[in-house]
Amino acid sequence: MILGIIDKLNEWIEPAKAFIENNHSNPILWVALFLIGLAVFALTYGALNKNQ
């Protein structure tokens, strides 16, 4: 069962990995990924510090 989950994750990651490999020199991609990461961080931080 665990190996099936890992295989499925690898199957889903392959297209994204190929996309990043093909566009690794595109600065817009890196800015977009950074902004997405920043948004995830802000949402997580906000959810964890809700009562303060």
Coordinates of N, CA and C in Angstrom, one line a residue:
M1 N 0.8 -1.2 0.0 CA 0.0 0.0 0.0 C 0.9 1.3 0.0
I2 N 1.9 1.3 0.9 CA 2.7 2.5 0.9 C 3.5 2.7 -0.4
L3 N 4.0 1.6 -0.9 CA 4.7 1.7 -2.2 C 3.8 2.1 -3.3
G4 N 2.5 1.8 -3.3 CA 1.5 2.2 -4.3 C 1.3 3.7 -4.2
I5 N 1.3 4.3 -2.9 CA 1.2 5.7 -2.8 C 2.4 6.4 -3.3
I6 N 3.6 5.9 -3.0 CA 4.8 6.5 -3.5 C 4.9 6.5 -5.0
D7 N 4.5 5.4 -5.6 CA 4.5 5.3 -7.0 C 3.5 6.3 -7.6
K8 N 2.4 6.4 -7.0 CA 1.4 7.4 -7.6 C 1.9 8.8 -7.5
L9 N 2.6 9.2 -6.3 CA 3.2 10.5 -6.2 C 4.3 10.7 -7.2
N10 N 5.1 9.7 -7.5 CA 6.1 9.9 -8.5 C 5.5 10.0 -9.9
E11 N 4.4 9.4 -10.1 CA 3.7 9.5 -11.4 C 3.2 10.9 -11.6
W12 N 2.7 11.5 -10.5 CA 2.1 12.9 -10.6 C 3.3 13.9 -10.7
I13 N 4.4 13.7 -10.0 CA 5.5 14.6 -10.0 C 6.3 14.7 -11.3
E14 N 6.3 13.6 -12.1 CA 7.1 13.6 -13.3 C 6.8 14.7 -14.3
P15 N 5.5 15.0 -14.6 CA 5.2 16.1 -15.5 C 5.7 17.5 -15.0
A16 N 5.5 17.7 -13.7 CA 6.0 19.0 -13.1 C 7.5 19.0 -13.1
K17 N 8.2 17.9 -12.9 CA 9.6 17.9 -12.9 C 10.1 18.2 -14.3
A18 N 9.5 17.6 -15.3 CA 9.9 17.8 -16.7 C 9.6 19.3 -17.1
F19 N 8.5 19.9 -16.6 CA 8.2 21.3 -16.9 C 9.3 22.2 -16.3
I20 N 9.7 21.9 -15.1 CA 10.7 22.8 -14.5 C 12.1 22.6 -15.2
E21 N 12.4 21.3 -15.5 CA 13.7 21.1 -16.2 C 13.7 21.8 -17.6
N22 N 12.6 21.9 -18.3 CA 12.5 22.5 -19.6 C 12.5 24.1 -19.5
N23 N 12.1 24.6 -18.3 CA 11.9 26.0 -18.1 C 12.8 26.6 -17.0
H24 N 13.9 25.9 -16.7 CA 14.6 26.3 -15.5 C 15.3 27.7 -15.6
S25 N 15.5 28.2 -16.8 CA 16.1 29.5 -17.0 C 15.1 30.6 -17.0
N26 N 13.8 30.4 -16.9 CA 12.8 31.4 -17.0 C 12.6 32.1 -15.6
P27 N 13.0 33.3 -15.5 CA 12.9 34.0 -14.2 C 11.4 34.2 -13.7
I28 N 10.5 34.2 -14.6 CA 9.1 34.4 -14.2 C 8.6 33.1 -13.5
L29 N 9.1 32.0 -13.9 CA 8.8 30.7 -13.2 C 9.3 30.8 -11.8
W30 N 10.5 31.2 -11.6 CA 11.0 31.2 -10.2 C 10.4 32.3 -9.3
V31 N 10.0 33.4 -9.9 CA 9.3 34.4 -9.2 C 7.9 33.9 -8.8
A32 N 7.2 33.2 -9.7 CA 5.9 32.7 -9.4 C 6.0 31.6 -8.3
L33 N 7.0 30.7 -8.4 CA 7.1 29.7 -7.4 C 7.5 30.3 -6.0
F34 N 8.3 31.3 -6.0 CA 8.6 32.0 -4.8 C 7.3 32.6 -4.2
L35 N 6.5 33.3 -5.0 CA 5.3 33.9 -4.5 C 4.3 32.9 -4.0
I36 N 4.2 31.8 -4.7 CA 3.3 30.7 -4.2 C 3.8 30.2 -2.9
G37 N 5.1 30.0 -2.7 CA 5.7 29.5 -1.5 C 5.4 30.5 -0.4
L38 N 5.6 31.8 -0.7 CA 5.3 32.9 0.3 C 3.8 32.9 0.7
A39 N 2.9 32.7 -0.2 CA 1.5 32.6 0.1 C 1.2 31.4 1.0
V40 N 1.8 30.3 0.7 CA 1.5 29.1 1.5 C 2.1 29.4 2.9
F41 N 3.2 30.0 3.0 CA 3.8 30.3 4.3 C 2.9 31.2 5.1
A42 N 2.4 32.3 4.4 CA 1.5 33.3 5.1 C 0.2 32.6 5.6
L43 N -0.4 31.8 4.7 CA -1.6 31.1 5.1 C -1.4 30.2 6.3
T44 N -0.3 29.5 6.3 CA 0.0 28.5 7.4 C 0.3 29.3 8.7
Y45 N 1.1 30.4 8.6 CA 1.5 31.2 9.7 C 0.2 31.8 10.3
G46 N -0.6 32.3 9.5 CA -1.9 32.9 9.9 C -2.8 31.9 10.6
A47 N -2.9 30.7 10.1 CA -3.7 29.7 10.7 C -3.2 29.3 12.0
L48 N -1.9 29.2 12.2 CA -1.3 28.7 13.4 C -1.3 29.8 14.5
N49 N -1.3 31.0 14.1 CA -1.3 32.1 15.1 C -2.7 32.8 15.2
K50 N -3.7 32.1 14.9 CA -5.0 32.7 14.9 C -5.5 33.3 16.2
N51 N -5.1 32.7 17.3 CA -5.6 33.2 18.6 C -4.8 34.2 19.3
Q52 N -3.7 34.7 18.6 CA -2.8 35.7 19.2 C -3.2 37.0 18.8

